[in-house]
Coordinates of C-alpha atoms in Angstrom, one line a residue:
M21 CA 7.0 -25.2 -8.3
A22 CA 7.9 -24.9 -4.6
R23 CA 9.2 -27.9 -2.7
V24 CA 7.6 -28.4 0.7
F25 CA 9.8 -30.0 3.3
A26 CA 7.4 -32.3 5.2
S27 CA 9.8 -33.0 8.1
A28 CA 9.2 -32.5 11.8
L29 CA 11.4 -29.4 11.6
A30 CA 9.8 -27.7 8.6
V31 CA 6.2 -28.6 9.2
A32 CA 4.6 -28.4 12.6
L33 CA 0.9 -29.0 13.2
A34 CA -0.3 -28.0 16.6
L35 CA -3.0 -26.0 18.4
A36 CA -1.3 -22.7 18.7
E37 CA -4.4 -21.3 20.2
P38 CA -7.8 -22.9 21.1
S39 CA -9.4 -21.3 18.0
H40 CA -7.1 -22.5 15.2
A41 CA -4.5 -25.0 14.1
T42 CA -1.1 -23.8 12.7
V43 CA 0.9 -25.3 9.9
K44 CA 4.5 -24.0 9.4
L45 CA 6.1 -24.5 6.0
T46 CA 9.5 -23.9 4.4
L47 CA 9.4 -23.3 0.6
T48 CA 12.4 -23.5 -1.7
P49 CA 11.4 -22.6 -5.3
S50 CA 15.1 -21.8 -6.0
S51 CA 18.4 -23.2 -4.6
D52 CA 18.8 -20.0 -2.6
S53 CA 15.2 -19.7 -1.3
D54 CA 14.3 -20.1 2.3
I55 CA 10.7 -18.9 2.5
K56 CA 8.9 -19.4 5.8
V57 CA 5.1 -19.6 5.7
E58 CA 2.4 -20.1 8.4
V59 CA -1.1 -21.2 7.7
W60 CA -3.7 -20.8 10.4
M61 CA -7.0 -22.8 10.2
P62 CA -9.8 -22.0 12.6
A63 CA -12.2 -24.6 14.0
N64 CA -15.2 -22.4 12.9
W65 CA -13.9 -22.1 9.3
N66 CA -16.1 -20.1 7.0
G67 CA -14.9 -22.0 4.0
K68 CA -12.7 -19.2 2.6
F69 CA -9.1 -18.2 2.5
L70 CA -7.7 -14.7 3.4
A71 CA -4.0 -14.2 2.9
V72 CA -2.3 -11.1 4.5
G73 CA 0.6 -8.9 3.5
N74 CA 3.8 -7.4 4.9
G75 CA 5.3 -4.0 5.4
A76 CA 8.5 -2.3 4.1
F77 CA 11.3 -5.0 3.7
S78 CA 9.6 -7.0 6.5
G79 CA 10.9 -10.5 7.0
S80 CA 8.4 -11.8 9.5
I81 CA 5.0 -13.5 9.8
A82 CA 2.2 -10.9 10.1
E83 CA 0.5 -12.4 13.2
A84 CA -1.7 -9.5 14.0
A85 CA -3.3 -9.5 10.6
M86 CA -3.7 -13.3 10.8
R87 CA -5.5 -13.0 14.1
N88 CA -8.0 -10.6 12.6
A89 CA -8.6 -13.0 9.7
V90 CA -9.1 -16.0 12.0
A91 CA -11.5 -14.0 14.1
R92 CA -13.6 -13.6 11.0
G93 CA -13.6 -17.4 10.4
Y94 CA -11.0 -17.3 7.6
A95 CA -8.2 -19.7 7.1
T96 CA -5.2 -17.4 6.6
A97 CA -1.5 -17.4 5.6
S98 CA 1.5 -15.1 5.9
T99 CA 5.1 -15.3 4.7
D100 CA 8.4 -13.8 5.8
T101 CA 9.0 -13.2 2.1
G102 CA 12.2 -15.4 2.2
H103 CA 14.3 -13.6 4.8
E104 CA 14.5 -12.4 8.4
G105 CA 14.6 -8.8 9.6
N106 CA 13.3 -5.5 8.2
T107 CA 16.2 -4.3 6.0
G108 CA 17.2 -4.9 2.4
S109 CA 20.6 -6.4 3.3
F110 CA 19.2 -9.9 2.5
A111 CA 19.4 -9.1 -1.2
L112 CA 23.1 -8.4 -1.3
G113 CA 24.6 -11.2 -3.4
H114 CA 21.3 -13.1 -3.4
P115 CA 19.3 -12.2 -6.5
E116 CA 17.0 -15.2 -6.0
K117 CA 16.1 -13.8 -2.5
A118 CA 15.3 -10.5 -4.2
I119 CA 12.9 -12.3 -6.5
D120 CA 11.3 -14.1 -3.5
F121 CA 10.7 -10.8 -1.8
G122 CA 9.5 -9.1 -5.0
W123 CA 6.8 -11.6 -5.9
R124 CA 7.7 -15.2 -5.7
A125 CA 7.2 -15.8 -2.0
V126 CA 3.6 -14.6 -2.0
H127 CA 2.7 -16.7 -5.0
E128 CA 4.3 -19.8 -3.7
M129 CA 2.8 -19.2 -0.3
T130 CA -0.7 -19.0 -1.9
V131 CA -0.3 -22.2 -3.8
A132 CA 1.0 -24.1 -0.8
A133 CA -1.6 -22.6 1.6
K134 CA -4.5 -23.6 -0.6
K135 CA -3.2 -27.2 -0.7
T136 CA -2.6 -27.2 3.1
I137 CA -6.2 -25.9 3.7
A138 CA -7.7 -28.5 1.4
D139 CA -5.7 -31.3 3.1
H140 CA -6.7 -30.1 6.6
Y141 CA -10.5 -29.6 6.0
G142 CA -10.9 -32.1 3.2
T143 CA -12.1 -29.5 0.7
P144 CA -10.4 -26.5 -0.9
P145 CA -11.4 -22.9 0.0
K146 CA -14.5 -21.8 -2.0
L147 CA -13.1 -18.3 -2.3
S148 CA -9.6 -16.8 -1.9
Y149 CA -8.9 -13.2 -0.8
W150 CA -5.8 -11.0 -0.2
S151 CA -5.6 -8.1 2.1
G152 CA -2.5 -5.9 2.6
C153 CA -1.3 -2.3 3.1
S154 CA 1.9 -0.6 2.2
A155 CA 4.3 -3.3 1.0
G156 CA 1.3 -5.6 1.5
G157 CA -0.6 -3.4 -1.0
R158 CA 2.3 -3.7 -3.4
Q159 CA 2.2 -7.5 -3.0
A160 CA -1.6 -7.3 -3.7
M161 CA -1.1 -5.4 -7.0
K162 CA 1.8 -7.7 -8.0
E163 CA -0.6 -10.7 -7.5
A164 CA -3.3 -9.1 -9.6
Q165 CA -0.8 -8.3 -12.4
K166 CA 1.3 -11.5 -12.4
F167 CA -0.9 -14.2 -11.0
P168 CA -4.5 -13.3 -11.8
A169 CA -5.8 -16.8 -10.9
D170 CA -4.5 -16.7 -7.3
F171 CA -7.3 -14.6 -5.7
D172 CA -10.9 -13.9 -6.3
G173 CA -10.8 -10.6 -4.5
I174 CA -7.9 -8.3 -3.6
I175 CA -7.5 -5.4 -1.2
A176 CA -4.5 -3.2 -1.9
G177 CA -4.0 -0.4 0.7
A178 CA -1.5 2.4 0.1
P179 CA 0.5 0.2 -2.2
G180 CA 4.2 0.8 -2.8
L181 CA 3.6 0.5 -6.5
D182 CA 6.5 2.6 -7.7
W183 CA 9.0 1.2 -5.1
T184 CA 12.1 2.6 -6.8
R185 CA 10.7 6.1 -7.4
R186 CA 9.5 6.4 -3.8
A187 CA 13.0 5.4 -2.7
A188 CA 14.6 8.0 -4.9
Q189 CA 12.2 10.8 -3.8
A190 CA 12.8 10.1 -0.1
I191 CA 16.6 10.0 -0.6
R192 CA 16.6 13.2 -2.7
V193 CA 14.8 15.2 0.0
E194 CA 17.1 13.8 2.7
Q195 CA 20.2 14.6 0.7
A196 CA 19.0 18.2 0.3
L197 CA 18.4 18.6 4.1
A198 CA 21.2 16.5 5.6
T199 CA 23.8 19.3 5.5
N200 CA 21.4 22.3 5.4
E201 CA 19.8 22.6 8.8
A202 CA 18.4 26.1 7.9
A203 CA 16.2 24.5 5.2
R204 CA 14.6 21.9 7.6
L205 CA 11.0 22.1 8.5
R206 CA 10.9 21.2 12.2
Q207 CA 7.6 20.5 14.0
P208 CA 6.7 24.2 14.6
E209 CA 7.2 25.0 10.9
R210 CA 5.3 22.0 9.8
E211 CA 2.4 23.0 12.0
L212 CA 2.6 26.5 10.7
L213 CA 2.6 25.2 7.1
H214 CA -0.3 22.8 7.8
R215 CA -2.5 25.6 9.2
A216 CA -1.8 27.7 6.1
V217 CA -2.8 24.9 3.8
L218 CA -6.0 24.3 5.7
D219 CA -6.8 28.0 5.6
K220 CA -6.4 28.0 1.9
C221 CA -8.0 24.7 0.9
D222 CA -10.1 23.2 3.7
A223 CA -13.4 24.7 2.6
L224 CA -13.2 23.6 -1.1
D225 CA -15.6 20.7 -0.4
G226 CA -18.2 23.1 1.1
V227 CA -17.3 22.6 4.7
K228 CA -14.5 23.8 7.0
D229 CA -13.7 20.7 9.0
G230 CA -9.9 20.4 9.2
V231 CA -9.7 18.0 6.3
I232 CA -8.9 18.6 2.6
E233 CA -11.3 16.4 0.6
N234 CA -9.3 16.6 -2.7
P235 CA -5.7 17.9 -2.4
K236 CA -5.3 17.9 -6.2
A237 CA -7.8 20.8 -6.3
C238 CA -5.7 22.7 -3.8
T239 CA -3.5 25.4 -5.4
F240 CA -1.2 26.4 -2.5
D241 CA 2.0 28.4 -2.5
P242 CA 4.0 27.8 0.7
A243 CA 5.5 31.2 0.4
I244 CA 2.4 32.6 2.1
A245 CA 3.0 30.4 5.2
G246 CA 5.6 32.7 7.0
L247 CA 8.6 30.4 6.4
T248 CA 12.1 31.4 5.4
P249 CA 13.0 31.2 1.7
A250 CA 15.0 28.1 2.4
Q251 CA 12.1 26.4 4.2
V252 CA 9.7 27.5 1.4
A253 CA 12.0 25.7 -1.1
T254 CA 11.9 22.6 1.1
A255 CA 8.1 22.7 1.2
R256 CA 8.0 22.9 -2.5
L257 CA 10.4 20.0 -2.8
M258 CA 8.2 17.9 -0.6
Y259 CA 5.1 18.6 -2.6
A260 CA 7.0 18.0 -5.9
S261 CA 8.2 14.6 -4.5
G262 CA 4.5 13.5 -4.4
L263 CA 3.4 14.2 -0.8
Q264 CA 0.1 16.2 -0.8
P265 CA -1.1 19.4 0.8
G266 CA -2.5 18.4 4.2
S267 CA 0.2 15.8 4.9
E268 CA 2.6 18.2 6.6
L269 CA 2.1 16.9 10.1
G270 CA 3.5 13.5 9.0
W271 CA 6.7 14.9 7.7
T272 CA 10.0 14.8 9.6
D273 CA 13.0 17.1 10.0
L274 CA 14.6 15.2 7.1
G275 CA 11.5 15.2 4.9
W276 CA 9.8 11.8 4.4
T277 CA 9.1 9.4 7.3
A278 CA 12.0 7.5 8.9
S279 CA 10.7 4.3 7.4
A280 CA 10.6 5.7 3.8
R281 CA 14.1 7.1 4.2
A282 CA 15.5 3.8 5.6
T283 CA 13.8 1.7 2.9
G284 CA 15.1 4.1 0.2
L285 CA 18.6 3.9 1.5
D286 CA 18.4 0.1 1.6
Q287 CA 17.1 0.0 -2.0
F288 CA 20.0 1.9 -3.4
R289 CA 22.6 0.4 -1.0
F290 CA 21.7 -3.3 -1.4
L291 CA 19.7 -3.7 -4.6
V292 CA 20.9 -0.9 -6.9
F293 CA 24.6 -0.3 -6.2
R294 CA 25.2 -3.5 -4.2
D295 CA 27.5 -1.6 -1.9
P296 CA 26.8 -1.5 1.9
S297 CA 29.0 1.6 2.2
W298 CA 27.1 3.6 -0.3
T299 CA 25.8 6.9 1.2
I300 CA 23.2 9.5 0.0
S301 CA 25.9 12.1 -0.5
A302 CA 26.7 10.2 -3.8
F303 CA 23.1 10.3 -5.0
N304 CA 22.2 11.7 -8.4
F305 CA 18.4 11.7 -8.8
D306 CA 17.9 11.3 -12.5
A307 CA 20.8 8.9 -13.2
D308 CA 20.3 6.8 -10.1
L309 CA 16.5 6.5 -10.5
A310 CA 17.1 5.3 -14.0
R311 CA 19.6 2.8 -12.7
A312 CA 17.3 1.7 -10.0
E313 CA 14.4 1.1 -12.5
K314 CA 16.7 -0.9 -14.7
A315 CA 18.1 -3.0 -11.8
D316 CA 14.5 -3.7 -10.6
A317 CA 13.4 -5.1 -13.9
D318 CA 9.8 -5.5 -12.7
T319 CA 10.8 -7.5 -9.6
I320 CA 9.6 -5.2 -6.8
N321 CA 7.8 -2.4 -8.7
A322 CA 4.2 -3.2 -9.4
L323 CA 3.4 -0.9 -12.3
D324 CA 2.0 -3.2 -15.1
P325 CA -1.4 -1.7 -16.0
N326 CA -2.6 -4.8 -17.7
L327 CA -5.3 -6.1 -15.3
R328 CA -7.4 -7.7 -18.1
P329 CA -6.5 -11.3 -17.2
F330 CA -7.5 -10.7 -13.5
I331 CA -10.7 -8.9 -14.5
A332 CA -11.6 -11.5 -17.2
R333 CA -11.6 -14.2 -14.5
G334 CA -14.2 -12.1 -12.5
G335 CA -11.7 -10.8 -10.0
K336 CA -12.6 -7.8 -7.8
L337 CA -10.0 -5.3 -6.7
I338 CA -10.4 -2.6 -4.0
Q339 CA -7.5 -0.2 -3.7
Y340 CA -7.4 2.6 -1.1
H341 CA -4.9 5.3 -0.2
G342 CA -4.9 8.1 2.3
W343 CA -4.5 11.6 0.8
N344 CA -2.3 12.6 3.8
D345 CA 0.0 9.6 3.5
P346 CA 3.6 10.9 4.3
Q347 CA 5.2 7.6 3.5
I348 CA 4.0 6.4 0.1
S349 CA 2.8 9.1 -2.3
P350 CA -1.0 8.9 -2.9
E351 CA -0.2 10.2 -6.5
H352 CA 1.2 6.7 -7.3
S353 CA -2.3 5.2 -6.7
V354 CA -4.0 7.8 -8.7
D355 CA -1.5 7.6 -11.6
Y356 CA -1.7 3.8 -11.7
Y357 CA -5.5 3.8 -11.8
R358 CA -5.5 6.3 -14.6
R359 CA -3.0 4.2 -16.6
V360 CA -5.1 1.1 -16.1
A361 CA -8.2 3.0 -17.2
D362 CA -6.5 4.4 -20.3
R363 CA -5.3 0.9 -21.3
F364 CA -8.6 -0.8 -20.5
G365 CA -10.8 1.6 -22.4
D366 CA -14.2 0.4 -21.2
Q367 CA -14.6 2.5 -18.1
Q368 CA -17.8 1.0 -16.9
K369 CA -16.5 -2.5 -17.2
L370 CA -13.4 -1.5 -15.3
R371 CA -15.5 0.0 -12.5
D372 CA -17.3 -3.3 -12.4
S373 CA -14.1 -5.0 -11.3
Y374 CA -11.6 -2.3 -9.9
R375 CA -12.3 0.7 -7.7
L376 CA -9.9 3.1 -6.0
F377 CA -10.9 4.9 -2.8
M378 CA -8.9 7.9 -1.8
A379 CA -9.3 8.7 2.0
P380 CA -9.2 12.5 2.8
G381 CA -7.1 13.3 5.9
M382 CA -5.9 9.7 6.3
A383 CA -2.2 9.0 6.8
H384 CA -0.3 5.8 6.0
C385 CA -2.7 2.8 6.2
G386 CA -4.7 4.6 8.9
G387 CA -4.5 7.4 11.4
G388 CA -4.6 11.1 10.5
E389 CA -7.1 13.9 10.9
G390 CA -9.8 12.5 8.7
P391 CA -12.0 9.4 9.3
N392 CA -9.7 6.5 8.7
Q393 CA -11.3 3.3 10.0
F394 CA -13.3 1.3 7.4
D395 CA -14.0 -2.3 6.6
T396 CA -12.7 -3.1 3.2
I397 CA -13.0 -6.9 3.8
A398 CA -16.8 -6.6 4.3
A399 CA -17.0 -4.4 1.2
L400 CA -15.0 -7.0 -0.8
E401 CA -17.2 -9.9 0.5
Q402 CA -20.3 -8.0 -0.7
W403 CA -18.8 -7.4 -4.1
V404 CA -17.4 -10.9 -4.8
E405 CA -20.1 -12.9 -3.1
H406 CA -23.3 -10.9 -3.7
G407 CA -22.4 -8.7 -6.7
K408 CA -22.8 -5.5 -4.7
A409 CA -20.1 -3.1 -5.9
P410 CA -19.0 -0.6 -3.3
D411 CA -20.4 2.8 -4.4
V412 CA -19.4 4.2 -1.1
I413 CA -17.3 3.0 1.8
V414 CA -18.1 4.7 5.1
A415 CA -15.1 5.7 7.1
T416 CA -15.2 6.6 10.8
R417 CA -13.3 8.3 13.5
P418 CA -14.7 9.3 17.0
G419 CA -17.5 11.7 16.4
R420 CA -17.5 11.7 12.6
T421 CA -18.4 9.5 9.6
R422 CA -17.7 10.3 6.0
P423 CA -18.2 8.6 2.7
L424 CA -15.2 7.4 0.7
C425 CA -16.0 7.7 -2.9
P426 CA -14.7 5.7 -5.8
Y427 CA -12.2 7.7 -7.7
P428 CA -12.5 10.1 -9.5
Q429 CA -15.6 11.0 -7.4
V430 CA -15.2 13.1 -4.3
A431 CA -17.5 13.7 -1.3
T432 CA -19.4 17.0 -1.3
Y433 CA -21.5 18.4 1.4
K434 CA -25.2 18.6 0.5
G435 CA -25.7 21.9 2.3
A436 CA -27.8 20.7 5.2
G437 CA -27.4 18.5 8.3
S438 CA -24.4 17.7 10.5
I439 CA -21.1 17.8 8.7
D440 CA -20.1 14.9 11.0
E441 CA -22.5 12.4 9.4
A442 CA -21.8 10.7 6.1
V443 CA -25.4 10.7 5.0
N444 CA -25.1 14.5 4.5
F445 CA -22.5 14.1 1.8
S446 CA -22.8 12.8 -1.8
C447 CA -20.3 11.4 -4.2
S448 CA -19.7 13.3 -7.5
I449 CA -17.0 14.2 -9.9
Q450 CA -15.6 17.6 -9.0
R451 CA -15.5 20.0 -11.9

């Protein structure tokens, strides 16, 4: 159980803004823990709690997400996950801090925040929600898997479920390109490749609109794109590493995004080999991935498919992922959902509690060529509070709306009406 230091230094109660009070906590569930937490409580409280997540190796309070929660009337909380900064160096020689980052800080924050909210308002929150994307999505899934009683509803966006494999894939591609400039796909080549992908697969959903609805149905050979043989090999390596056809504009000269590569390097440098001087030139994909998975020991990875305890409590889980994500492979979300479904067995009962929405054309947690703005919090509220499961979530971008369908359904054009209006598409399983 966390110890809360109720001193003037560790706990500060003040009006940070006219709209809410702030409580700052320091939690020490282990002798090496130093977990900072902030709890914001608005004057116009809606009676509910919405905790928010982090990104990458982030060691900071997610103030922007907290402001959004407070604007909706929620009491909210965020944690620095037990360290400062946005690198993995905190874990070197500090195994307890690695555990704090992996899962403990979020759980301890949740317990402490609920107590703080109850003390402040004189009553506990009637419902508790979580919302996070990227590392925050990973935190979401870890909560559902490990602490099923913490939240009534969870939103997990683009979750870094397979943290170690993503790290290994990003490092493998960078290693292949670091000393082979001729194999790199620079921006002109990435644009050329992207146009070739769209020419081949854009119209598979019945409309040619610059977005691939279902990249898994796209059989594309990069050899037709006019690249050199070395560049073709790189494109194939990128697709094999889990990035999907359509995501090419988000790639970099060294493959995956800079954030993915930096997080991957930190994973192996500080958590796997525990050697700050380790470089990617020494990387061996098969051996080092196995070593990384053993070293993690279910600390950061969020791969346990047993969601029965969460579902048995009546918990609702909305997971979403952009098909064009260049930072965390969307395949990880699809693979995880399938494993949960295989283990759960009763598909309808699973759908009553857990739905995955894949967003065509969306990049990492937003952005991209497809409609990528949507309100998962409103959808979760309707599901938890009114029993209305999200059969469709409407996504928008300027001039266009589209339905996001619960996996494995995809949106298909009905054949009439504007292709820029969601009402003219229907959700069905693509055969």
